[in-house]
Amino acid sequence: MSDLLQPVRPRYGEASLADILPSALAVLGVPGSPDPLGLAAELDGVRRIAVLLVDGLGWHQIPTAAPYAPVLAEMAATGGRPLTTGFPSTTPTSLVSLGSGAAPGAHGVLGFRVRVPATEEILTHVFWTDEPDPHRWQPVPTQLERARAAGVAVTVVSRPEFEGSGLTVAANRGGDFRGAAEPEELAREMLAALTAGPGPALVSGYHRDLDLYGHLGGVDSQLWRVAAAELDVLLERLRAGLPRDAALLVTADHGQLNVPVEHRFDLDADPRLRAGVRLVAGEARVRYLHTEPGATADVVAAWSELLGEAAWVATRAEAVAAGWFGPVPPEHLGRIGDVVVACHGTYAVVASVVDPGEARLVGFHGSYTAAEMTIPLLVVRG
């Protein structure tokens, strides 16, 4: 098996996405902030920090992007190191891990789609408005709230349509929101917020296009290469505009890999995969199966037999005990399926009826391979 397809365990509290903002706050002098990444020594004298999350920029995709993104390649070579994201390696989970500084089990945004416990409702986090209440669904105070309470000017720069969404509130409450749809706007608004006042500042930015075009065309497709080149322009503008007492941290929510059609199981086309399953959540690389009463063992057996080496099929208790989510409090357990299916290699379990758009994608993520789990931390000083 390729090294890119080997399982990678999340390094919560040591070198994970959730550790970036606590370390950034330590640089800015916020009391009580741990510094697991050692940024305080590396960024001594820095009073302003911009954090850019590039959706879909896995550490292992940087060499592929390098011919079209020389600035990115230079940043990785001179000030880059790999971290891990959390599990599942998917955008909603990762955005909240970054903003809260907590592992997924603690913050509760445990997948792309999850069941609302004690209901028949499936919550798709990227389409989440105000129900359930984001403050209750995600109870952990954010690092942005901590920074603001300590006197740091905090700004979030993301796409205008994300303002006030459930996911934005869950991940980024505590920051003033600025809308920016295009890379030029994103660079301009991030730099403007970074230099708006004389005191310490924290700016969190989000850029989506590499992930979007990886899904649509695949990693290293022409669409993806164009997105990598556009990302490079964004990075150069941010780097060139940094004040002397500032630093730019570039990271990602997950990597991505291409899934060939012949490696796709369709749970809506195979009645053996639907037997005993009441609700389906998660996404193609990590499925959450909520079973009929008493059917969990049969579902595990059937899926294990049908998928074989294409996936790890486990009960909720087994997945939690294995530590993939970090500690999970009782109130969050019901958001995880009775059965968890984590795909190996380049396999996926699509749902052609429930989500026909997903079946048309080329690039996927969500599971625990190195290609999906390993993300960059690129550090640039002004």
mmCIF file of C-alpha atoms in Angstrom:
data_model
loop_
_atom_site.group_PDB
_atom_site.id
_atom_site.type_symbol
_atom_site.label_atom_id
_atom_site.label_comp_id
_atom_site.label_asym_id
_atom_site.label_seq_id
_atom_site.Cartn_x
_atom_site.Cartn_y
_atom_site.Cartn_z
ATOM 1 C CA MET A 1 0.000 0.000 0.000
ATOM 2 C CA SER A 2 1.240 3.487 -0.862
ATOM 3 C CA ASP A 3 2.460 5.622 2.045
ATOM 4 C CA LEU A 4 -0.273 8.115 1.136
ATOM 5 C CA LEU A 5 -2.889 5.464 1.875
ATOM 6 C CA GLN A 6 -1.514 4.339 5.239
ATOM 7 C CA PRO A 7 -3.657 5.197 8.296
ATOM 8 C CA VAL A 8 -2.542 8.280 10.247
ATOM 9 C CA ARG A 9 -3.711 8.860 13.812
ATOM 10 C CA PRO A 10 -4.676 12.376 14.894
ATOM 11 C CA ARG A 11 -2.102 13.994 17.192
ATOM 12 C CA TYR A 12 -4.477 15.910 19.430
ATOM 13 C CA GLY A 13 -2.657 18.117 21.914
ATOM 14 C CA GLU A 14 0.701 17.625 20.181
ATOM 15 C CA ALA A 15 0.641 18.514 16.487
ATOM 16 C CA SER A 16 -2.910 18.843 15.228
ATOM 17 C CA LEU A 17 -5.115 21.439 13.602
ATOM 18 C CA ALA A 18 -6.780 22.062 16.969
ATOM 19 C CA ASP A 19 -3.416 23.134 18.417
ATOM 20 C CA ILE A 20 -2.803 26.044 16.027
ATOM 21 C CA LEU A 21 -4.898 28.774 17.652
ATOM 22 C CA PRO A 22 -3.903 27.959 21.243
ATOM 23 C CA SER A 23 -0.266 28.321 20.158
ATOM 24 C CA ALA A 24 -1.075 31.512 18.233
ATOM 25 C CA LEU A 25 -2.716 32.957 21.355
ATOM 26 C CA ALA A 26 0.370 32.058 23.349
ATOM 27 C CA VAL A 27 2.394 34.156 20.889
ATOM 28 C CA LEU A 28 -0.026 37.050 21.431
ATOM 29 C CA GLY A 29 0.275 36.772 25.195
ATOM 30 C CA VAL A 30 -3.232 35.529 25.973
ATOM 31 C CA PRO A 31 -3.059 34.177 29.535
ATOM 32 C CA GLY A 32 -3.487 30.457 30.007
ATOM 33 C CA SER A 33 -2.794 29.539 26.384
ATOM 34 C CA PRO A 34 -0.798 26.333 25.900
ATOM 35 C CA ASP A 35 1.786 26.263 23.130
ATOM 36 C CA PRO A 36 2.031 22.660 21.905
ATOM 37 C CA LEU A 37 3.471 23.795 18.567
ATOM 38 C CA GLY A 38 6.222 25.926 20.094
ATOM 39 C CA LEU A 39 5.247 29.047 18.177
ATOM 40 C CA ALA A 40 6.006 31.509 20.991
ATOM 41 C CA ALA A 41 9.749 31.041 20.596
ATOM 42 C CA GLU A 42 9.574 30.894 16.793
ATOM 43 C CA LEU A 43 7.494 34.072 16.564
ATOM 44 C CA ASP A 44 8.996 36.133 19.374
ATOM 45 C CA GLY A 45 8.061 39.783 18.887
ATOM 46 C CA VAL A 46 5.001 39.067 16.728
ATOM 47 C CA ARG A 47 1.865 40.965 17.787
ATOM 48 C CA ARG A 48 -0.394 40.293 14.808
ATOM 49 C CA ILE A 49 -1.229 36.873 13.388
ATOM 50 C CA ALA A 50 -3.185 35.950 10.265
ATOM 51 C CA VAL A 51 -4.311 32.321 9.969
ATOM 52 C CA LEU A 52 -5.404 31.195 6.510
ATOM 53 C CA LEU A 53 -7.173 27.848 6.190
ATOM 54 C CA VAL A 54 -7.008 26.546 2.619
ATOM 55 C CA ASP A 55 -9.737 23.982 2.114
ATOM 56 C CA GLY A 56 -8.338 20.755 0.681
ATOM 57 C CA LEU A 57 -4.617 21.619 0.871
ATOM 58 C CA GLY A 58 -3.162 18.404 2.236
ATOM 59 C CA TRP A 59 0.543 18.257 3.044
ATOM 60 C CA HIS A 60 0.987 15.506 0.461
ATOM 61 C CA GLN A 61 -0.712 17.569 -2.249
ATOM 62 C CA ILE A 62 1.885 20.362 -2.032
ATOM 63 C CA PRO A 63 4.448 18.624 -4.307
ATOM 64 C CA THR A 64 1.684 18.079 -6.869
ATOM 65 C CA ALA A 65 0.740 21.759 -6.680
ATOM 66 C CA ALA A 66 4.341 23.022 -6.727
ATOM 67 C CA PRO A 67 4.687 23.485 -10.531
ATOM 68 C CA TYR A 68 1.669 25.823 -10.454
ATOM 69 C CA ALA A 69 2.235 27.329 -7.010
ATOM 70 C CA PRO A 70 5.923 28.202 -6.515
ATOM 71 C CA VAL A 71 5.211 30.516 -3.552
ATOM 72 C CA LEU A 72 3.399 27.697 -1.790
ATOM 73 C CA ALA A 73 6.293 25.352 -2.508
ATOM 74 C CA GLU A 74 8.779 27.892 -1.144
ATOM 75 C CA MET A 75 6.745 28.390 2.036
ATOM 76 C CA ALA A 76 6.596 24.640 2.575
ATOM 77 C CA ALA A 77 10.335 24.252 2.044
ATOM 78 C CA THR A 78 11.425 27.126 4.272
ATOM 79 C CA GLY A 79 8.826 27.287 7.032
ATOM 80 C CA GLY A 80 6.593 24.263 6.735
ATOM 81 C CA ARG A 81 5.850 21.176 8.766
ATOM 82 C CA PRO A 82 3.130 18.525 8.736
ATOM 83 C CA LEU A 83 0.357 18.363 11.308
ATOM 84 C CA THR A 84 -2.685 16.131 11.458
ATOM 85 C CA THR A 85 -6.267 17.160 11.155
ATOM 86 C CA GLY A 86 -8.953 15.505 13.272
ATOM 87 C CA PHE A 87 -11.259 12.643 12.424
ATOM 88 C CA PRO A 88 -13.330 12.592 10.296
ATOM 89 C CA SER A 89 -11.077 14.581 7.979
ATOM 90 C CA THR A 90 -13.885 16.776 6.715
ATOM 91 C CA THR A 91 -14.494 20.513 6.538
ATOM 92 C CA PRO A 92 -17.145 21.141 9.226
ATOM 93 C CA THR A 93 -15.313 19.052 11.796
ATOM 94 C CA SER A 94 -11.994 20.705 10.994
ATOM 95 C CA LEU A 95 -13.260 24.279 10.952
ATOM 96 C CA VAL A 96 -14.640 23.840 14.446
ATOM 97 C CA SER A 97 -11.477 22.071 15.638
ATOM 98 C CA LEU A 98 -9.449 25.047 14.446
ATOM 99 C CA GLY A 99 -11.738 27.663 15.942
ATOM 100 C CA SER A 100 -12.383 25.935 19.249
ATOM 101 C CA GLY A 101 -8.934 24.470 19.797
ATOM 102 C CA ALA A 102 -10.662 21.213 20.763
ATOM 103 C CA ALA A 103 -10.792 17.673 19.384
ATOM 104 C CA PRO A 104 -14.004 16.631 17.571
ATOM 105 C CA GLY A 105 -15.362 14.563 20.434
ATOM 106 C CA ALA A 106 -15.346 17.591 22.710
ATOM 107 C CA HIS A 107 -16.811 20.155 20.317
ATOM 108 C CA GLY A 108 -19.386 17.759 18.882
ATOM 109 C CA VAL A 109 -19.281 18.628 15.169
ATOM 110 C CA LEU A 110 -18.499 15.018 14.400
ATOM 111 C CA GLY A 111 -18.939 14.767 10.655
ATOM 112 C CA PHE A 112 -20.232 16.295 7.451
ATOM 113 C CA ARG A 113 -23.716 14.936 8.177
ATOM 114 C CA VAL A 114 -24.756 13.663 11.588
ATOM 115 C CA ARG A 115 -27.957 12.508 13.206
ATOM 116 C CA VAL A 116 -29.589 14.858 15.675
ATOM 117 C CA PRO A 117 -29.915 12.459 18.634
ATOM 118 C CA ALA A 118 -33.389 11.227 19.573
ATOM 119 C CA THR A 119 -34.786 12.402 16.202
ATOM 120 C CA GLU A 120 -34.988 11.170 12.624
ATOM 121 C CA GLU A 121 -33.248 14.355 11.429
ATOM 122 C CA ILE A 122 -29.884 14.421 9.673
ATOM 123 C CA LEU A 123 -28.014 17.702 10.110
ATOM 124 C CA THR A 124 -25.790 18.714 7.183
ATOM 125 C CA HIS A 125 -23.376 21.099 8.852
ATOM 126 C CA VAL A 126 -22.577 23.149 5.744
ATOM 127 C CA PHE A 127 -26.291 23.984 5.348
ATOM 128 C CA TRP A 128 -26.874 24.634 9.046
ATOM 129 C CA THR A 129 -28.751 27.818 9.927
ATOM 130 C CA ASP A 130 -29.843 28.315 13.539
ATOM 131 C CA GLU A 131 -31.309 24.937 14.548
ATOM 132 C CA PRO A 132 -29.997 23.255 16.547
ATOM 133 C CA ASP A 133 -28.705 26.287 18.456
ATOM 134 C CA PRO A 134 -24.961 26.466 17.609
ATOM 135 C CA HIS A 135 -24.098 27.497 21.169
ATOM 136 C CA ARG A 136 -25.681 24.335 22.538
ATOM 137 C CA TRP A 137 -24.650 22.015 19.713
ATOM 138 C CA GLN A 138 -21.025 23.220 19.989
ATOM 139 C CA PRO A 139 -20.546 24.093 23.686
ATOM 140 C CA VAL A 140 -16.783 24.730 23.787
ATOM 141 C CA PRO A 141 -15.759 28.423 23.988
ATOM 142 C CA THR A 142 -13.797 29.361 20.886
ATOM 143 C CA GLN A 143 -10.211 30.540 20.848
ATOM 144 C CA LEU A 144 -11.488 33.719 19.188
ATOM 145 C CA GLU A 145 -13.651 34.418 22.230
ATOM 146 C CA ARG A 146 -10.664 33.847 24.490
ATOM 147 C CA ALA A 147 -8.519 36.190 22.416
ATOM 148 C CA ARG A 148 -11.139 38.947 22.389
ATOM 149 C CA ALA A 149 -11.585 38.693 26.164
ATOM 150 C CA ALA A 150 -7.845 39.265 26.506
ATOM 151 C CA GLY A 151 -7.931 42.455 24.417
ATOM 152 C CA VAL A 152 -6.938 41.034 21.030
ATOM 153 C CA ALA A 153 -8.752 42.442 17.973
ATOM 154 C CA VAL A 154 -10.304 39.392 16.314
ATOM 155 C CA THR A 155 -11.621 39.213 12.736
ATOM 156 C CA VAL A 156 -13.009 36.390 10.592
ATOM 157 C CA VAL A 157 -12.786 36.750 6.802
ATOM 158 C CA SER A 158 -14.797 34.270 4.762
ATOM 159 C CA ARG A 159 -17.360 34.069 1.999
ATOM 160 C CA PRO A 160 -20.269 36.500 2.536
ATOM 161 C CA GLU A 161 -22.904 33.778 2.463
ATOM 162 C CA PHE A 162 -21.330 32.139 5.518
ATOM 163 C CA GLU A 163 -21.977 35.086 7.817
ATOM 164 C CA GLY A 164 -24.173 34.054 10.740
ATOM 165 C CA SER A 165 -24.479 30.411 9.672
ATOM 166 C CA GLY A 166 -24.585 27.719 12.310
ATOM 167 C CA LEU A 167 -21.150 26.486 11.293
ATOM 168 C CA THR A 168 -19.630 29.982 11.405
ATOM 169 C CA VAL A 169 -21.085 30.606 14.865
ATOM 170 C CA ALA A 170 -19.908 27.206 16.101
ATOM 171 C CA ALA A 171 -16.368 27.669 14.775
ATOM 172 C CA ASN A 172 -15.736 31.409 14.857
ATOM 173 C CA ARG A 173 -17.938 33.147 17.394
ATOM 174 C CA GLY A 174 -16.009 35.965 18.998
ATOM 175 C CA GLY A 175 -14.670 37.414 15.748
ATOM 176 C CA ASP A 176 -15.927 40.370 13.703
ATOM 177 C CA PHE A 177 -17.023 39.073 10.297
ATOM 178 C CA ARG A 178 -15.813 40.455 6.959
ATOM 179 C CA GLY A 179 -17.139 38.997 3.710
ATOM 180 C CA ALA A 180 -14.765 38.160 0.857
ATOM 181 C CA ALA A 181 -15.795 35.985 -2.080
ATOM 182 C CA GLU A 182 -12.691 36.133 -4.300
ATOM 183 C CA PRO A 183 -8.988 35.676 -3.516
ATOM 184 C CA GLU A 184 -8.216 39.367 -4.130
ATOM 185 C CA GLU A 185 -10.908 40.391 -1.658
ATOM 186 C CA LEU A 186 -9.729 37.820 0.842
ATOM 187 C CA ALA A 187 -6.172 39.126 0.791
ATOM 188 C CA ARG A 188 -7.328 42.736 1.000
ATOM 189 C CA GLU A 189 -9.728 42.166 3.894
ATOM 190 C CA MET A 190 -7.327 39.990 5.859
ATOM 191 C CA LEU A 191 -4.529 42.547 5.588
ATOM 192 C CA ALA A 192 -6.866 45.434 6.386
ATOM 193 C CA ALA A 193 -8.053 43.707 9.541
ATOM 194 C CA LEU A 194 -4.511 42.802 10.489
ATOM 195 C CA THR A 195 -3.390 46.440 10.341
ATOM 196 C CA ALA A 196 -6.572 48.193 11.528
ATOM 197 C CA GLY A 197 -5.401 49.058 15.029
ATOM 198 C CA PRO A 198 -2.260 49.474 17.109
ATOM 199 C CA GLY A 199 -2.840 46.528 19.444
ATOM 200 C CA PRO A 200 -2.512 42.760 19.054
ATOM 201 C CA ALA A 201 -4.642 41.222 16.325
ATOM 202 C CA LEU A 202 -5.806 37.801 15.201
ATOM 203 C CA VAL A 203 -7.316 37.336 11.734
ATOM 204 C CA SER A 204 -8.789 34.030 10.572
ATOM 205 C CA GLY A 205 -9.358 33.576 6.827
ATOM 206 C CA TYR A 206 -10.891 30.807 4.730
ATOM 207 C CA HIS A 207 -10.296 29.917 1.052
ATOM 208 C CA ARG A 208 -12.347 27.137 -0.549
ATOM 209 C CA ASP A 209 -11.457 26.771 -4.236
ATOM 210 C CA LEU A 210 -8.758 24.085 -4.156
ATOM 211 C CA ASP A 211 -11.153 21.712 -2.420
ATOM 212 C CA LEU A 212 -14.069 22.652 -4.681
ATOM 213 C CA TYR A 213 -12.191 21.918 -7.886
ATOM 214 C CA GLY A 214 -10.548 18.840 -6.418
ATOM 215 C CA HIS A 215 -14.020 17.455 -5.807
ATOM 216 C CA LEU A 216 -15.238 18.363 -9.284
ATOM 217 C CA GLY A 217 -12.197 17.480 -11.368
ATOM 218 C CA GLY A 218 -9.884 15.526 -9.097
ATOM 219 C CA VAL A 219 -6.489 16.263 -7.595
ATOM 220 C CA ASP A 220 -4.079 17.390 -10.362
ATOM 221 C CA SER A 221 -6.869 17.955 -12.872
ATOM 222 C CA GLN A 222 -6.737 21.102 -14.986
ATOM 223 C CA LEU A 223 -9.357 22.725 -12.751
ATOM 224 C CA TRP A 224 -7.305 21.876 -9.670
ATOM 225 C CA ARG A 225 -4.103 23.240 -11.220
ATOM 226 C CA VAL A 226 -5.804 26.563 -11.973
ATOM 227 C CA ALA A 227 -7.042 26.706 -8.379
ATOM 228 C CA ALA A 228 -3.498 26.025 -7.139
ATOM 229 C CA ALA A 229 -2.144 28.889 -9.254
ATOM 230 C CA GLU A 230 -4.830 31.239 -7.918
ATOM 231 C CA LEU A 231 -4.004 30.180 -4.372
ATOM 232 C CA ASP A 232 -0.376 31.067 -5.053
ATOM 233 C CA VAL A 233 -1.345 34.629 -5.991
ATOM 234 C CA LEU A 234 -3.313 34.903 -2.751
ATOM 235 C CA LEU A 235 -0.350 33.674 -0.708
ATOM 236 C CA GLU A 236 2.049 36.101 -2.387
ATOM 237 C CA ARG A 237 -0.255 39.055 -1.699
ATOM 238 C CA LEU A 238 -0.634 38.098 1.928
ATOM 239 C CA ARG A 239 3.083 37.562 2.353
ATOM 240 C CA ALA A 240 3.972 40.855 0.683
ATOM 241 C CA GLY A 241 1.492 42.801 2.804
ATOM 242 C CA LEU A 242 2.504 41.525 6.232
ATOM 243 C CA PRO A 243 3.602 44.234 8.703
ATOM 244 C CA ARG A 244 6.962 43.702 10.393
ATOM 245 C CA ASP A 245 5.372 42.616 13.659
ATOM 246 C CA ALA A 246 3.061 40.104 11.957
ATOM 247 C CA ALA A 247 3.091 36.461 10.934
ATOM 248 C CA LEU A 248 1.039 34.404 8.497
ATOM 249 C CA LEU A 249 0.098 30.823 9.361
ATOM 250 C CA VAL A 250 -1.244 28.735 6.464
ATOM 251 C CA THR A 251 -2.970 25.441 7.143
ATOM 252 C CA ALA A 252 -5.788 23.219 5.857
ATOM 253 C CA ASP A 253 -8.788 21.246 7.007
ATOM 254 C CA HIS A 254 -7.870 18.010 5.198
ATOM 255 C CA GLY A 255 -6.205 16.615 2.103
ATOM 256 C CA GLN A 256 -7.905 14.856 -0.771
ATOM 257 C CA LEU A 257 -7.617 11.829 -3.026
ATOM 258 C CA ASN A 258 -9.230 10.639 -6.227
ATOM 259 C CA VAL A 259 -11.647 7.697 -6.061
ATOM 260 C CA PRO A 260 -12.025 5.687 -9.282
ATOM 261 C CA VAL A 261 -15.512 4.592 -10.282
ATOM 262 C CA GLU A 262 -14.615 0.921 -9.885
ATOM 263 C CA HIS A 263 -13.785 1.521 -6.207
ATOM 264 C CA ARG A 264 -17.235 2.820 -5.287
ATOM 265 C CA PHE A 265 -19.878 0.876 -3.425
ATOM 266 C CA ASP A 266 -23.429 2.202 -3.774
ATOM 267 C CA LEU A 267 -25.443 1.673 -0.613
ATOM 268 C CA ASP A 268 -28.656 2.694 -2.390
ATOM 269 C CA ALA A 269 -28.182 0.073 -5.107
ATOM 270 C CA ASP A 270 -27.361 -2.913 -2.891
ATOM 271 C CA PRO A 271 -30.160 -4.066 -0.573
ATOM 272 C CA ARG A 272 -27.629 -6.011 1.494
ATOM 273 C CA LEU A 273 -26.080 -2.689 2.546
ATOM 274 C CA ARG A 274 -29.458 -1.210 3.492
ATOM 275 C CA ALA A 275 -30.649 -4.173 5.552
ATOM 276 C CA GLY A 276 -31.036 -3.188 9.193
ATOM 277 C CA VAL A 277 -30.021 0.435 8.527
ATOM 278 C CA ARG A 278 -32.475 3.086 9.682
ATOM 279 C CA LEU A 279 -30.547 6.291 8.886
ATOM 280 C CA VAL A 280 -27.377 7.004 6.924
ATOM 281 C CA ALA A 281 -25.117 9.953 7.738
ATOM 282 C CA GLY A 282 -21.447 10.862 7.340
ATOM 283 C CA GLU A 283 -20.117 10.980 3.791
ATOM 284 C CA ALA A 284 -18.646 8.667 1.173
ATOM 285 C CA ARG A 285 -15.304 8.016 2.873
ATOM 286 C CA VAL A 286 -16.697 7.773 6.421
ATOM 287 C CA ARG A 287 -20.245 6.492 6.780
ATOM 288 C CA TYR A 288 -22.298 6.621 9.968
ATOM 289 C CA LEU A 289 -25.005 3.949 10.006
ATOM 290 C CA HIS A 290 -27.822 4.241 12.527
ATOM 291 C CA THR A 291 -29.362 0.809 12.807
ATOM 292 C CA GLU A 292 -32.757 -0.644 13.600
ATOM 293 C CA PRO A 293 -33.094 -1.900 17.182
ATOM 294 C CA GLY A 294 -31.021 -5.045 17.675
ATOM 295 C CA ALA A 295 -29.509 -4.929 14.167
ATOM 296 C CA THR A 296 -26.060 -3.453 14.874
ATOM 297 C CA ALA A 297 -24.163 -6.756 14.982
ATOM 298 C CA ASP A 298 -25.815 -7.942 11.749
ATOM 299 C CA VAL A 299 -25.002 -4.662 9.997
ATOM 300 C CA VAL A 300 -21.362 -4.857 11.088
ATOM 301 C CA ALA A 301 -21.158 -8.446 9.813
ATOM 302 C CA ALA A 302 -22.813 -7.686 6.468
ATOM 303 C CA TRP A 303 -20.776 -4.573 5.729
ATOM 304 C CA SER A 304 -17.534 -6.272 6.821
ATOM 305 C CA GLU A 305 -18.190 -9.149 4.443
ATOM 306 C CA LEU A 306 -19.244 -7.020 1.491
ATOM 307 C CA LEU A 307 -16.537 -4.349 1.803
ATOM 308 C CA GLY A 308 -13.725 -6.633 2.952
ATOM 309 C CA GLU A 309 -10.371 -4.858 2.903
ATOM 310 C CA ALA A 310 -11.962 -1.718 1.425
ATOM 311 C CA ALA A 311 -12.999 -0.414 4.859
ATOM 312 C CA TRP A 312 -12.772 -0.684 8.618
ATOM 313 C CA VAL A 313 -16.260 -1.458 9.933
ATOM 314 C CA ALA A 314 -16.689 -0.895 13.655
ATOM 315 C CA THR A 315 -19.296 -0.227 16.287
ATOM 316 C CA ARG A 316 -19.564 3.252 17.778
ATOM 317 C CA ALA A 317 -18.024 2.001 21.004
ATOM 318 C CA GLU A 318 -15.053 0.515 19.138
ATOM 319 C CA ALA A 319 -14.450 3.707 17.145
ATOM 320 C CA VAL A 320 -14.617 5.895 20.263
ATOM 321 C CA ALA A 321 -12.374 3.550 22.250
ATOM 322 C CA ALA A 322 -9.809 3.641 19.443
ATOM 323 C CA GLY A 323 -9.379 7.375 20.094
ATOM 324 C CA TRP A 324 -10.119 8.713 16.633
ATOM 325 C CA PHE A 325 -12.407 11.479 17.900
ATOM 326 C CA GLY A 326 -10.610 12.218 21.156
ATOM 327 C CA PRO A 327 -12.727 11.838 24.306
ATOM 328 C CA VAL A 328 -16.449 11.938 23.511
ATOM 329 C CA PRO A 329 -18.864 13.060 26.260
ATOM 330 C CA PRO A 330 -22.138 11.132 26.573
ATOM 331 C CA GLU A 331 -24.215 13.944 25.075
ATOM 332 C CA HIS A 332 -22.273 13.723 21.801
ATOM 333 C CA LEU A 333 -22.232 9.941 21.368
ATOM 334 C CA GLY A 334 -25.565 9.792 19.538
ATOM 335 C CA ARG A 335 -24.171 11.960 16.743
ATOM 336 C CA ILE A 336 -21.888 9.080 15.748
ATOM 337 C CA GLY A 337 -23.493 6.135 13.968
ATOM 338 C CA ASP A 338 -24.162 2.843 15.696
ATOM 339 C CA VAL A 339 -21.767 1.596 13.020
ATOM 340 C CA VAL A 340 -18.776 3.564 11.663
ATOM 341 C CA VAL A 341 -17.400 2.672 8.219
ATOM 342 C CA ALA A 342 -14.003 4.220 7.465
ATOM 343 C CA CYS A 343 -12.830 3.522 3.918
ATOM 344 C CA HIS A 344 -9.324 2.304 3.159
ATOM 345 C CA GLY A 345 -7.255 2.933 0.057
ATOM 346 C CA THR A 346 -9.163 4.771 -2.659
ATOM 347 C CA TYR A 347 -12.567 3.290 -1.870
ATOM 348 C CA ALA A 348 -15.826 5.076 -1.073
ATOM 349 C CA VAL A 349 -19.446 4.260 -0.253
ATOM 350 C CA VAL A 350 -21.695 6.586 -2.231
ATOM 351 C CA ALA A 351 -25.448 7.017 -1.922
ATOM 352 C CA SER A 352 -26.755 7.488 -5.459
ATOM 353 C CA VAL A 353 -30.368 8.141 -4.437
ATOM 354 C CA VAL A 354 -29.946 10.043 -1.166
ATOM 355 C CA ASP A 355 -27.106 12.195 -2.525
ATOM 356 C CA PRO A 356 -26.758 11.864 -6.320
ATOM 357 C CA GLY A 357 -24.347 14.798 -6.516
ATOM 358 C CA GLU A 358 -21.831 13.004 -4.327
ATOM 359 C CA ALA A 359 -21.694 10.092 -6.768
ATOM 360 C CA ARG A 360 -20.531 12.488 -9.515
ATOM 361 C CA LEU A 361 -17.506 13.757 -7.591
ATOM 362 C CA VAL A 362 -13.928 12.778 -8.419
ATOM 363 C CA GLY A 363 -11.986 13.869 -5.320
ATOM 364 C CA PHE A 364 -12.967 12.750 -1.815
ATOM 365 C CA HIS A 365 -11.810 12.976 1.805
ATOM 366 C CA GLY A 366 -13.078 12.142 5.272
ATOM 367 C CA SER A 367 -11.202 8.992 6.236
ATOM 368 C CA TYR A 368 -7.853 8.493 7.987
ATOM 369 C CA THR A 369 -5.277 7.957 5.242
ATOM 370 C CA ALA A 370 -2.138 10.109 5.160
ATOM 371 C CA ALA A 371 -3.418 11.804 1.996
ATOM 372 C CA GLU A 372 -6.486 13.025 3.913
ATOM 373 C CA MET A 373 -5.235 13.396 7.478
ATOM 374 C CA THR A 374 -1.861 15.112 7.015
ATOM 375 C CA ILE A 375 -2.072 18.901 6.662
ATOM 376 C CA PRO A 376 0.507 21.683 6.536
ATOM 377 C CA LEU A 377 1.454 24.412 8.918
ATOM 378 C CA LEU A 378 3.365 27.046 6.938
ATOM 379 C CA VAL A 379 4.818 29.925 8.942
ATOM 380 C CA VAL A 380 5.879 33.253 7.377
ATOM 381 C CA ARG A 381 7.066 36.334 9.288
ATOM 382 C CA GLY A 382 6.615 39.878 8.087
#
